[in-house]
Each structure stands twice: as C-alpha cells, then as structure tokens.
Short mmCIF file of C-alpha atoms in Angstrom, two decimals:
data_model
loop_
_atom_site.label_atom_id
_atom_site.label_comp_id
_atom_site.label_asym_id
_atom_site.label_seq_id
_atom_site.Cartn_x
_atom_site.Cartn_y
_atom_site.Cartn_z
CA MET A 1 121.47 43.89 77.19
CA LYS A 2 123.77 45.32 79.85
CA TYR A 3 124.44 42.94 82.72
CA GLU A 4 125.17 44.20 86.24
CA GLY A 5 127.30 41.22 87.31
CA TYR A 6 129.26 38.35 85.80
CA LEU A 7 130.06 34.74 86.69
CA ILE A 8 133.24 33.79 84.85
CA ASP A 9 134.83 30.40 84.24
CA LEU A 10 138.62 29.99 84.42
CA ASP A 11 140.02 26.98 82.51
CA GLY A 12 139.42 27.53 78.81
CA THR A 13 137.96 31.01 79.37
CA MET A 14 140.65 33.00 81.18
CA TYR A 15 143.57 30.69 80.53
CA SER A 16 144.57 27.35 79.06
CA GLY A 17 147.04 25.62 81.37
CA ASN A 18 149.56 28.36 82.10
CA THR A 19 148.79 30.47 79.03
CA VAL A 20 146.50 33.49 79.19
CA ILE A 21 143.75 33.38 76.57
CA ASP A 22 143.78 36.31 74.19
CA GLY A 23 141.48 39.10 75.37
CA ALA A 24 140.92 37.70 78.88
CA ILE A 25 142.96 40.28 80.81
CA ASP A 26 141.43 43.12 78.81
CA PHE A 27 137.93 41.76 79.56
CA ILE A 28 138.60 41.83 83.31
CA ASP A 29 140.17 45.29 83.05
CA ARG A 30 137.01 46.56 81.36
CA LEU A 31 134.83 45.10 84.10
CA ASN A 32 137.04 46.76 86.71
CA GLN A 33 136.98 50.11 84.91
CA ASN A 34 133.18 50.05 84.74
CA GLY A 35 132.76 48.96 88.36
CA ILE A 36 130.94 45.79 87.36
CA PRO A 37 131.19 43.02 90.02
CA TYR A 38 132.20 39.51 89.05
CA VAL A 39 132.94 36.13 90.54
CA PHE A 40 135.24 33.54 89.02
CA LEU A 41 133.19 30.37 89.22
CA THR A 42 135.41 27.35 88.71
CA ASN A 43 134.97 23.61 88.93
CA ASN A 44 138.67 23.33 89.70
CA ALA A 45 138.94 21.89 93.20
CA THR A 46 142.71 21.37 93.14
CA LYS A 47 143.47 24.86 94.51
CA THR A 48 142.43 26.90 97.53
CA GLN A 49 140.73 30.24 96.94
CA TRP A 50 144.04 32.05 97.51
CA GLU A 51 145.99 29.71 95.23
CA ALA A 52 143.45 30.05 92.42
CA ALA A 53 143.57 33.82 92.75
CA GLN A 54 147.36 33.90 92.87
CA LYS A 55 147.56 32.09 89.54
CA LEU A 56 145.49 34.83 87.93
CA ILE A 57 147.50 37.58 89.63
CA ASP A 58 150.77 36.02 88.49
CA MET A 59 149.40 35.97 84.93
CA GLY A 60 148.72 39.70 85.05
CA PHE A 61 145.06 39.84 86.05
CA ASP A 62 144.05 42.72 88.34
CA ILE A 63 141.80 40.77 90.72
CA HIS A 64 141.23 40.10 94.42
CA PRO A 65 141.13 36.63 96.04
CA GLU A 66 137.56 37.25 97.22
CA THR A 67 136.40 37.08 93.59
CA LEU A 68 137.23 33.35 93.42
CA TYR A 69 134.61 30.72 94.18
CA THR A 70 135.73 27.13 93.66
CA SER A 71 133.94 23.81 93.73
CA ALA A 72 136.07 22.94 96.79
CA MET A 73 134.58 25.92 98.63
CA ALA A 74 131.08 24.93 97.49
CA THR A 75 131.70 21.36 98.66
CA ALA A 76 132.70 22.60 102.12
CA ALA A 77 129.60 24.82 102.26
CA TYR A 78 127.38 21.89 101.25
CA LEU A 79 128.87 19.62 103.91
CA GLU A 80 128.45 22.33 106.54
CA THR A 81 124.71 22.30 105.87
CA GLU A 82 124.49 18.50 105.74
CA GLN A 83 126.74 17.35 108.58
CA PRO A 84 129.05 19.83 110.31
CA GLY A 85 132.22 18.23 111.61
CA ALA A 86 131.75 15.04 109.59
CA ARG A 87 134.54 12.52 109.03
CA VAL A 88 135.58 12.79 105.40
CA HIS A 89 137.88 10.75 103.19
CA VAL A 90 139.29 12.90 100.39
CA ILE A 91 140.57 11.70 97.03
CA GLY A 92 142.09 14.86 95.61
CA SER A 93 144.72 17.53 96.00
CA GLU A 94 146.28 18.74 99.24
CA SER A 95 144.50 22.04 98.68
CA LEU A 96 141.10 20.32 98.60
CA LYS A 97 142.00 18.54 101.82
CA SER A 98 143.06 21.78 103.49
CA THR A 99 139.86 23.56 102.36
CA LEU A 100 137.76 20.88 104.03
CA ALA A 101 139.96 20.63 107.13
CA ASP A 102 139.86 24.41 107.58
CA SER A 103 136.07 24.18 107.48
CA GLY A 104 136.07 21.89 110.50
CA PHE A 105 135.87 18.44 108.92
CA THR A 106 137.95 15.51 110.14
CA LEU A 107 139.99 13.89 107.38
CA ALA A 108 140.17 10.12 107.80
CA ASP A 109 140.71 6.83 105.97
CA SER A 110 138.23 4.71 107.92
CA ASP A 111 134.82 4.99 109.59
CA VAL A 112 134.00 7.99 107.41
CA ASP A 113 130.69 9.70 106.72
CA TYR A 114 131.64 10.91 103.25
CA VAL A 115 134.03 10.17 100.41
CA VAL A 116 134.80 13.42 98.57
CA MET A 117 136.49 13.12 95.21
CA GLY A 118 138.16 15.95 93.31
CA LEU A 119 140.75 15.83 90.55
CA ASP A 120 143.81 13.95 91.77
CA THR A 121 146.70 14.07 89.29
CA ALA A 122 148.47 11.41 91.40
CA ILE A 123 145.51 9.02 91.27
CA ASN A 124 146.33 5.31 91.48
CA TYR A 125 144.65 1.95 91.91
CA GLU A 126 145.10 1.96 95.68
CA LYS A 127 143.29 5.30 96.11
CA LEU A 128 140.42 4.20 93.88
CA SER A 129 140.14 0.86 95.68
CA LEU A 130 139.98 2.46 99.12
CA GLY A 131 137.37 4.93 97.93
CA ALA A 132 135.26 2.12 96.48
CA ARG A 133 135.44 0.11 99.70
CA LEU A 134 134.43 3.09 101.84
CA ILE A 135 131.45 3.88 99.61
CA ALA A 136 130.41 0.24 99.56
CA GLY A 137 130.63 0.32 103.36
CA GLY A 138 128.06 3.10 103.57
CA ALA A 139 129.94 6.38 103.16
CA LYS A 140 128.07 8.99 101.14
CA PHE A 141 129.76 9.88 97.85
CA ILE A 142 130.42 13.48 96.75
CA SER A 143 132.08 14.64 93.53
CA THR A 144 133.39 18.19 93.54
CA ASN A 145 132.66 18.50 89.83
CA PRO A 146 131.64 16.43 86.79
CA ASP A 147 134.21 17.72 84.26
CA ARG A 148 135.24 14.79 82.09
CA LYS A 149 138.07 16.75 80.47
CA PHE A 150 139.75 20.14 80.49
CA PRO A 151 142.11 22.02 78.15
CA THR A 152 145.86 22.37 78.57
CA GLU A 153 148.58 23.67 76.26
CA ALA A 154 149.17 20.05 75.21
CA GLY A 155 145.49 19.35 74.51
CA LEU A 156 142.49 17.96 76.37
CA VAL A 157 143.24 15.77 79.40
CA PRO A 158 141.03 13.70 81.75
CA GLY A 159 139.07 15.65 84.35
CA ASN A 160 137.53 14.65 87.65
CA GLY A 161 134.38 13.30 86.06
CA ALA A 162 136.36 10.77 84.06
CA LEU A 163 137.97 9.45 87.24
CA VAL A 164 134.76 9.55 89.29
CA SER A 165 133.21 7.23 86.71
CA VAL A 166 135.58 4.49 87.90
CA LEU A 167 134.05 4.57 91.39
CA VAL A 168 130.53 4.85 89.98
CA ASN A 169 131.06 1.77 87.82
CA THR A 170 132.62 -0.10 90.74
CA THR A 171 130.05 0.76 93.42
CA ASP A 172 126.89 1.49 91.39
CA VAL A 173 126.55 4.60 93.56
CA GLU A 174 126.02 7.98 91.87
CA PRO A 175 127.65 10.86 93.74
CA VAL A 176 126.13 14.14 94.80
CA THR A 177 127.81 16.51 92.35
CA ILE A 178 128.61 19.99 93.63
CA GLY A 179 130.16 21.88 90.72
CA LYS A 180 128.74 23.17 87.48
CA PRO A 181 126.20 22.47 86.00
CA GLN A 182 124.56 21.87 89.38
CA GLY A 183 122.59 24.65 91.02
CA ILE A 184 124.42 24.18 94.32
CA ILE A 185 127.50 26.09 93.22
CA LEU A 186 125.58 28.61 91.11
CA GLU A 187 123.30 29.75 93.91
CA ALA A 188 126.25 30.22 96.24
CA ALA A 189 128.16 32.29 93.67
CA VAL A 190 125.17 34.46 92.70
CA SER A 191 124.55 35.25 96.37
CA THR A 192 128.05 36.73 96.64
CA LEU A 193 127.17 39.20 93.86
CA GLY A 194 124.02 40.32 95.65
CA LEU A 195 122.11 40.55 92.36
CA PRO A 196 119.02 38.82 90.99
CA LYS A 197 119.76 36.13 88.42
CA ASP A 198 118.25 38.06 85.51
CA ARG A 199 120.94 40.74 85.87
CA VAL A 200 123.84 38.27 85.81
CA LEU A 201 125.68 36.75 82.82
CA LEU A 202 127.61 33.49 83.05
CA VAL A 203 130.67 33.27 80.75
CA GLY A 204 132.33 29.96 79.88
CA ASP A 205 133.80 27.65 77.28
CA ASN A 206 132.28 24.28 78.22
CA TYR A 207 128.71 23.63 77.09
CA ASP A 208 128.17 20.63 79.39
CA THR A 209 129.20 22.51 82.53
CA ASP A 210 129.26 26.31 82.08
CA ILE A 211 126.41 26.77 79.63
CA ARG A 212 124.17 24.10 81.12
CA THR A 213 124.60 25.76 84.52
CA GLY A 214 122.91 28.86 83.20
CA LEU A 215 120.34 27.04 81.07
CA ASP A 216 119.30 24.78 83.94
CA ASN A 217 119.24 27.44 86.63
CA GLY A 218 117.88 30.61 85.05
CA VAL A 219 121.02 32.63 84.27
CA ASP A 220 121.87 34.00 80.80
CA THR A 221 125.01 32.57 79.23
CA LEU A 222 127.82 33.66 76.94
CA HIS A 223 129.77 30.84 75.27
CA VAL A 224 133.30 31.74 74.23
CA ASN A 225 134.92 29.44 71.67
CA THR A 226 138.35 29.24 73.32
CA GLY A 227 138.21 26.00 75.27
CA VAL A 228 136.45 22.65 75.52
CA THR A 229 133.37 23.02 73.30
CA SER A 230 133.67 24.34 69.76
CA GLY A 231 131.15 26.74 68.29
CA GLU A 232 130.11 24.09 65.78
CA ALA A 233 129.37 21.64 68.60
CA VAL A 234 127.33 24.23 70.49
CA LYS A 235 125.20 24.95 67.43
CA LYS A 236 124.15 21.29 67.34
CA GLN A 237 122.67 21.44 70.85
CA ALA A 238 118.90 21.59 71.34
CA ARG A 239 119.27 24.45 73.82
CA GLN A 240 121.40 27.41 72.88
CA PRO A 241 123.28 29.98 74.97
CA GLU A 242 121.98 33.53 74.72
CA TYR A 243 125.26 34.59 73.12
CA MET A 244 128.32 33.02 71.49
CA ILE A 245 131.61 34.68 70.49
CA ASP A 246 135.06 33.56 69.38
CA HIS A 247 137.03 35.83 71.73
CA LEU A 248 136.20 37.91 74.81
CA LYS A 249 137.50 41.05 73.11
CA GLU A 250 134.34 40.89 71.00
CA TRP A 251 132.12 41.37 74.04
CA SER A 252 131.10 44.85 75.27
CA VAL A 253 130.43 45.23 78.99
CA GLU A 254 128.99 48.73 78.63
#
C-alpha cells in the first residue's frame, strides 16, 4: 500500500545518539523526491523544535524545522487547552522550560498548578524531592513521555519514564502522559499532515511507544529493527505492526 504521509520517530530510527542510522538519510531523500509529507514525531522533550531540527540538519538530513513535533510541544498544547497561563514547575531540560515559557506559562518552584517532568540528565535527589512535595501538595502531574530507556552509541540508558516512576512510587499519583503511545501527541501530529489516519504510516523502533501509538490509535505502523525493540521481541507480542523491516533502505515509498 502506498501511504500519502509519514510520522517518523527519531531516536533509534533516524539516529542513535550522534550516529546516523544506515539508510535513514536516503529514506528522507526519497520522501522529499516524491513530494510525500512527513512529520518527525519524537518523545524527546529535551530539545526545542529548532534544536531537534538542527541536529538532523547537522547530520546531513534535508529537512525543515516545521517537520519536527516533540512531546514538549505537545505538552504545551495540552496545557493551553487545560489551563492557559498556569504556574508550572518543570523537571527537565532548559529547552523544555523555554518551550513552556514561550507558550505563556509561568515557571515556578512553589504554589504551582502543574509539575511537568521530562528527561533531566542532571536529575538529583533534591529535584525529585521538590517534585514529590509539590505533587503531594495538590499540583497536577504531567509526564512528557513514558520512555523507560533509549538507545545511544554506548547502549541503552534510562529514559524519562524510568525517572518518572520515582515520583509515582513516592506520591502514588499517576501522571497524565503526553507522548507516545498516547493519542494526545498522535492527533496533534496527524493534524499537521492534513491527511486522514488511514493514509498515514507511523515508522519507529520502539514497540511500547511507537508501534503501540499506531495500534492504539488507528494508524498503520512500520517497525524498523534498528533501535530499542528487536524483531524477535516484536514477534512475541499479541498485536503486530503492519510491517517490519531490518533497515529503512528496504522500504519503498512509491
């Protein structure tokens, strides 16, 4: 089946750490050559839209910043519908903080409406303790994404979901999760393509996030065996992606 638009994961699909995955640039070039629209749909909330795009450009991808849709952007959009101008405490990168601040939210450490948690590579006990106290005091809890791990050149490392579990275990409060596999981020990304779901293909390497996003929300999926979930592990799942390949160079967009 020929798809008219693509949703494409980044970590483990386009690159691993700072290394381009074999066939990824060629895949994007073929989409460009055929005039097929795409959106990079990433659970990575550590970068702004421009920063995420610049990483791809620096790696040799011929893309535009507007093709990036991050879980940080989806979090800001969600908060705008729930409580515009809310006071928010952020555990995460400076880029996540700037994304929320630029969307009109007040960043604060007390009397907050929400605690938003994204991957923080400088996480420490003090940050976790403050977050737990704010949630226990009544702040609503939001996780930008549930990824428990992600691939780097050195191997798999802890993701945001692994760190969020500390606050969940401490507070007994489950967060509203924005990123894949939730429909919140999918619906926002599909709307940017302007296509019905049955004409869109979601491409990713992580069964628990990428593939489940499509399975749970009515979008066909292509699992590529270059990242988190091996092909053998995918085959053991009760629900299967529509397609599975070892490398993106195996996939025809025509």
